[in-house]
């Protein structure tokens, strides 16, 4: 009998009714408000995302609404941040792992996406080889994926600044796993047979 060792994927959505210029302006006005000052930490690459700004809040609401309709009806946006990638910068290899918690559904939204500004790349080992899967940037593009999968962004060689918004969605802490109905959640975080 066939049984999978692991199956997991991503989904890509286009959000056309977001005022990206307004979001970029709000993010850039706070670009020096970093999540961490330690140069070796990936949070040093991330900036505060202004949730009190109307268009920024609208984006968060749309992300959560879409995640609940497409992935799992009880997902809640847990955190979010802005990522400003200047020319010739890239993003460190990292995960969004949170020990002791179920895998998060991570997301990235591109409020500005010049050509060649640093595609997201997921990487993992399979059949003795390094596998890399890449998603091309696109203005208004939203990508959902498992935060457990290591990922990074390529170098921004566009000559322009790229602004993305990212975050993590999680199931409620009081989820009863004995009666849990996964809906489409396992399509993202994986089906493991151990």
Phi, psi and omega in degrees: 000131178285139171215136182287146171279317178200139172226131176200158183205188178232168169223149184237133183226148177253123177253111186261350185252034179249136176276087184297323179299320179295318179295314179301316179299317180294320179292314183294331177294341181240022187298336180273359178272079183283153179284339179205143180266353181286119186298335182271359183258140181296336178295341177292342178273352187250147181243160177302137176253120187284090182291346179277350178282130186305315182287326176295320177292321178302318178299313180300318179298318180293320179299311181296318180299315180293318178299320179291327180277331185260330189246298177204135187293348182249009180295140180232134177292118185268321180203165180202158181202164175258147178233113182256115182249105180283165178307138179071009174262158173223178179249138180300153172296127183198172171231174174248031181300143177225094186308137178087355179243155175296158180303138177277155167267111179268160180214154175223134179235137184255104180277338168216136187212069176299152178301137179066031182264015174109079178297152174279140181228127173260144181220142180201168179265138176203132179050049177066018181223158176275123179253134177233129177240130188240144175239126181287144177295159174194135180299127180081007181277135176241130180238129173256139180200167176285128178290350179283339182281124179302140180208166179202175171240147177290167180295139176281104180252020183280339187083001180234165178278136175252135178237123174235157177241134180228165178188182178229137174249136180229160172282156180302146181298333182268020179302130177270102186290341179287337179240010185298130174255113190288345185049237179259005184304317182293337176295338181260315185270346174105153174252115183251135172244115184245000000 
